[in-house]
Amino acid sequence: NDALLLKLEGFYKDYDYLSIDTGSYPEETYQNGGEGQSKGIEVMAHKISGSNYEGWLTYTYSETKRKDIEGWYTPEFDMTHMVNLYGDFKVGESKHLITAVKYSTGTLYTPVLSTQTNANTGMLEYVEGDRLSDRLADYFRIDLWYQWESVNLVLPIPFLPLSKTKVWGVFPAWNLKGSSRVGVYN
């Protein structure tokens, strides 16, 4: 309808000729023999207009795979789940409370299971787990702003005769067109 948009999208893409390292440590030899694919769905609800609020919410589920000389794997940049929310709520005449929320699956990494000292060289050696088999903590961020119409510019130099309007009778000030916003985020 005129005020609400619901959307469902699917996506799929194959990748050919990806650059992969075919050498062995420490030599690096690159060839265009890699493959890959990504697929998923995205659902979106968008409140286009309203007297008290507007905003949108999206959820994306995706799978990303790559193939190199070791076989198929999930790369470190894969984000299986993603949620984005934006809301603008009217809380008074020309005043708004605005929020943005972002959540995504944590980044993949290869865990270090243990360390040991090589008896011959004295070097520290790492025993790693399976390639990209663990994830960092999920990412979560929330932003919250309060916005109002008007911009008050205050020059923090006392007693300058640049403006007839003064803050506390000391600092020159001007009221400009536009809006001001103050906010916090984690």
C-alpha positions as a LaTeX table, in Angstrom:
\begin{tabular}{lrrr}
\hline
Residue & $x$ (\AA) & $y$ (\AA) & $z$ (\AA) \\
\hline
Asn1 & 0.00 & 0.00 & 0.00 \\
Asp2 & 1.03 & 3.65 & 0.02 \\
Ala3 & 2.51 & 3.52 & 3.53 \\
Leu4 & 4.10 & 0.05 & 3.74 \\
Leu5 & 6.44 & $-1.83$ & 1.41 \\
Leu6 & 7.22 & $-5.52$ & 1.94 \\
Lys7 & 9.89 & $-7.09$ & $-0.24$ \\
Leu8 & 11.47 & $-10.55$ & $-0.55$ \\
Glu9 & 14.54 & $-11.00$ & $-2.74$ \\
Gly10 & 16.66 & $-14.03$ & $-3.51$ \\
Phe11 & 20.15 & $-13.98$ & $-4.94$ \\
Tyr12 & 22.67 & $-16.46$ & $-6.35$ \\
Lys13 & 26.03 & $-15.88$ & $-8.02$ \\
Asp14 & 28.82 & $-18.17$ & $-9.25$ \\
Tyr15 & 32.42 & $-16.95$ & $-9.39$ \\
Asp16 & 35.08 & $-18.36$ & $-11.72$ \\
Tyr17 & 38.78 & $-17.64$ & $-12.17$ \\
Leu18 & 39.31 & $-16.39$ & $-8.61$ \\
Ser19 & 42.92 & $-15.76$ & $-7.67$ \\
Ile20 & 44.24 & $-18.50$ & $-5.36$ \\
Asp21 & 47.65 & $-19.27$ & $-3.85$ \\
Thr22 & 48.95 & $-22.57$ & $-5.32$ \\
Gly23 & 52.40 & $-22.35$ & $-3.75$ \\
Ser24 & 53.60 & $-23.87$ & $-0.50$ \\
Tyr25 & 54.84 & $-21.89$ & 2.51 \\
Pro26 & 56.78 & $-19.57$ & 2.32 \\
Glu27 & 56.47 & $-19.38$ & $-1.49$ \\
Glu28 & 53.36 & $-17.71$ & $-2.87$ \\
Thr29 & 52.29 & $-18.56$ & $-6.41$ \\
Tyr30 & 48.94 & $-17.23$ & $-7.59$ \\
Gln31 & 46.73 & $-18.63$ & $-10.33$ \\
Asn32 & 43.20 & $-17.85$ & $-11.49$ \\
Gly33 & 41.87 & $-21.32$ & $-10.67$ \\
Gly34 & 39.54 & $-20.61$ & $-7.77$ \\
Glu35 & 35.78 & $-20.89$ & $-7.70$ \\
Gly36 & 33.10 & $-19.47$ & $-5.50$ \\
Gln37 & 29.43 & $-18.93$ & $-4.98$ \\
Ser38 & 27.13 & $-16.81$ & $-2.87$ \\
Lys39 & 23.42 & $-17.22$ & $-2.32$ \\
Gly40 & 20.74 & $-16.09$ & 0.06 \\
Ile41 & 17.55 & $-14.19$ & 0.69 \\
Glu42 & 16.66 & $-10.75$ & 2.00 \\
Val43 & 13.37 & $-9.70$ & 3.58 \\
Met44 & 12.54 & $-6.01$ & 3.97 \\
Ala45 & 9.67 & $-4.13$ & 5.61 \\
His46 & 9.64 & $-0.39$ & 4.94 \\
Lys47 & 7.20 & 2.04 & 6.61 \\
Ile48 & 7.38 & 4.72 & 3.94 \\
Ser49 & 5.45 & 7.51 & 5.62 \\
Gly50 & 3.45 & 8.12 & 8.69 \\
Ser51 & 2.34 & 10.83 & 11.04 \\
Asn52 & 4.25 & 9.46 & 14.04 \\
Tyr53 & 7.02 & 7.25 & 12.66 \\
Glu54 & 8.74 & 5.84 & 9.58 \\
Gly55 & 11.61 & 3.47 & 9.01 \\
Trp56 & 12.67 & 0.09 & 7.72 \\
Leu57 & 13.84 & $-3.35$ & 8.83 \\
Thr58 & 15.87 & $-5.83$ & 6.77 \\
Tyr59 & 17.03 & $-9.37$ & 7.46 \\
Thr60 & 19.54 & $-11.10$ & 5.17 \\
Tyr61 & 20.55 & $-14.75$ & 5.25 \\
Ser62 & 23.50 & $-15.57$ & 3.01 \\
Glu63 & 25.98 & $-18.35$ & 2.37 \\
Thr64 & 29.36 & $-17.73$ & 0.77 \\
Lys65 & 31.72 & $-20.50$ & $-0.35$ \\
Arg66 & 35.13 & $-20.47$ & $-1.99$ \\
Lys67 & 37.21 & $-23.29$ & $-3.51$ \\
Asp68 & 40.99 & $-23.36$ & $-3.68$ \\
Ile69 & 43.60 & $-26.14$ & $-3.80$ \\
Glu70 & 42.47 & $-27.32$ & $-0.33$ \\
Gly71 & 38.81 & $-27.62$ & $-1.39$ \\
Trp72 & 35.59 & $-25.78$ & $-0.54$ \\
Tyr73 & 35.48 & $-23.53$ & 2.54 \\
Thr74 & 33.57 & $-20.61$ & 4.03 \\
Pro75 & 35.75 & $-17.46$ & 3.72 \\
Glu76 & 36.45 & $-15.06$ & 6.60 \\
Phe77 & 34.24 & $-12.32$ & 5.14 \\
Asp78 & 31.09 & $-14.50$ & 5.23 \\
Met79 & 28.24 & $-12.99$ & 7.28 \\
Thr80 & 25.47 & $-15.56$ & 7.52 \\
His81 & 22.93 & $-13.36$ & 9.33 \\
Met82 & 22.51 & $-9.58$ & 9.03 \\
Val83 & 19.76 & $-7.38$ & 10.54 \\
Asn84 & 19.42 & $-3.64$ & 9.96 \\
Leu85 & 16.78 & $-1.42$ & 11.55 \\
Tyr86 & 16.18 & 2.30 & 11.11 \\
Gly87 & 13.38 & 4.23 & 12.81 \\
Asp88 & 12.43 & 7.90 & 12.94 \\
Phe89 & 9.84 & 8.63 & 15.65 \\
Lys90 & 8.17 & 12.03 & 16.00 \\
Val91 & 8.18 & 13.03 & 19.68 \\
Gly92 & 6.96 & 16.61 & 19.41 \\
Glu93 & 6.55 & 19.48 & 17.02 \\
Ser94 & 9.69 & 19.35 & 14.79 \\
Lys95 & 11.39 & 16.95 & 17.22 \\
His96 & 12.45 & 13.39 & 16.43 \\
Leu97 & 13.98 & 10.37 & 18.12 \\
Ile98 & 16.01 & 8.45 & 15.54 \\
Thr99 & 17.58 & 5.03 & 15.97 \\
Ala100 & 19.69 & 2.72 & 13.84 \\
Val101 & 20.47 & $-0.86$ & 14.86 \\
Lys102 & 22.89 & $-3.21$ & 13.12 \\
Tyr103 & 23.54 & $-6.88$ & 13.91 \\
Ser104 & 25.66 & $-9.37$ & 11.99 \\
Thr105 & 27.28 & $-12.74$ & 12.47 \\
Gly106 & 30.86 & $-12.59$ & 13.76 \\
Thr107 & 33.91 & $-12.92$ & 11.51 \\
Leu108 & 35.36 & $-16.38$ & 10.91 \\
Tyr109 & 38.90 & $-17.19$ & 12.03 \\
Thr110 & 41.21 & $-20.18$ & 12.45 \\
Pro111 & 41.65 & $-20.91$ & 16.17 \\
Val112 & 45.03 & $-21.62$ & 17.75 \\
Leu113 & 44.62 & $-24.79$ & 19.82 \\
Ser114 & 48.02 & $-24.82$ & 21.51 \\
Thr115 & 51.63 & $-23.67$ & 21.28 \\
Gln116 & 54.86 & $-25.55$ & 21.75 \\
Thr117 & 58.55 & $-24.76$ & 21.58 \\
Asn118 & 60.53 & $-26.61$ & 18.92 \\
Ala119 & 63.37 & $-28.43$ & 20.73 \\
Asn120 & 65.77 & $-28.05$ & 17.77 \\
Thr121 & 65.23 & $-24.39$ & 16.88 \\
Gly122 & 63.79 & $-22.90$ & 20.06 \\
Met123 & 61.03 & $-21.31$ & 17.93 \\
Leu124 & 57.45 & $-21.16$ & 19.12 \\
Glu125 & 55.15 & $-23.32$ & 16.96 \\
Tyr126 & 51.38 & $-23.06$ & 16.81 \\
Val127 & 48.90 & $-25.90$ & 16.52 \\
Glu128 & 45.91 & $-24.57$ & 14.62 \\
Gly129 & 42.36 & $-25.92$ & 14.47 \\
Asp130 & 40.42 & $-26.45$ & 11.27 \\
Arg131 & 40.64 & $-23.63$ & 8.75 \\
Leu132 & 38.20 & $-20.78$ & 9.52 \\
Ser133 & 36.23 & $-23.03$ & 11.89 \\
Asp134 & 35.38 & $-20.54$ & 14.65 \\
Arg135 & 33.71 & $-17.12$ & 14.79 \\
Leu136 & 34.41 & $-13.96$ & 16.73 \\
Ala137 & 31.53 & $-12.57$ & 18.80 \\
Asp138 & 28.59 & $-11.27$ & 16.78 \\
Tyr139 & 28.59 & $-7.57$ & 15.87 \\
Phe140 & 25.90 & $-5.39$ & 17.44 \\
Arg141 & 25.60 & $-1.62$ & 17.24 \\
Ile142 & 22.83 & 0.78 & 18.21 \\
Asp143 & 22.77 & 4.51 & 17.48 \\
Leu144 & 20.26 & 6.83 & 19.13 \\
Trp145 & 19.79 & 10.52 & 18.22 \\
Tyr146 & 17.53 & 13.32 & 19.32 \\
Gln147 & 16.91 & 15.89 & 16.57 \\
Trp148 & 15.18 & 19.28 & 16.65 \\
Glu149 & 14.63 & 22.10 & 14.18 \\
Ser150 & 16.97 & 25.08 & 14.62 \\
Val151 & 20.68 & 25.55 & 14.79 \\
Asn152 & 22.20 & 27.71 & 17.48 \\
Leu153 & 25.76 & 28.71 & 16.72 \\
Val154 & 27.66 & 30.03 & 19.74 \\
Leu155 & 31.13 & 31.55 & 19.45 \\
Pro156 & 33.05 & 30.64 & 22.63 \\
Ile157 & 34.93 & 33.95 & 22.74 \\
Pro158 & 33.36 & 36.26 & 25.34 \\
Phe159 & 32.21 & 39.83 & 24.70 \\
Leu160 & 32.89 & 39.99 & 20.94 \\
Pro161 & 30.52 & 42.55 & 19.40 \\
Leu162 & 29.65 & 40.30 & 16.41 \\
Ser163 & 26.06 & 39.52 & 17.35 \\
Lys164 & 23.26 & 41.23 & 19.25 \\
Thr165 & 22.16 & 37.85 & 20.65 \\
Lys166 & 24.29 & 36.62 & 23.57 \\
Val167 & 24.30 & 33.36 & 25.51 \\
Trp168 & 24.40 & 34.13 & 29.25 \\
Gly169 & 24.93 & 37.74 & 28.18 \\
Val170 & 28.55 & 36.89 & 27.30 \\
Phe171 & 29.00 & 34.73 & 24.16 \\
Pro172 & 27.86 & 35.88 & 20.68 \\
Ala173 & 25.21 & 33.56 & 19.18 \\
Trp174 & 23.21 & 33.16 & 15.96 \\
Asn175 & 20.04 & 31.21 & 15.13 \\
Leu176 & 20.48 & 29.54 & 11.74 \\
Lys177 & 18.17 & 27.55 & 9.46 \\
Gly178 & 18.45 & 23.76 & 9.68 \\
Ser179 & 18.31 & 21.15 & 12.40 \\
Ser180 & 20.52 & 20.05 & 15.28 \\
Arg181 & 21.18 & 16.51 & 16.45 \\
Val182 & 22.75 & 15.00 & 19.55 \\
Gly183 & 23.26 & 11.27 & 19.89 \\
Val184 & 25.01 & 8.28 & 21.40 \\
Tyr185 & 26.14 & 4.94 & 20.02 \\
Asn186 & 27.99 & 1.89 & 21.24 \\
\hline
\end{tabular}
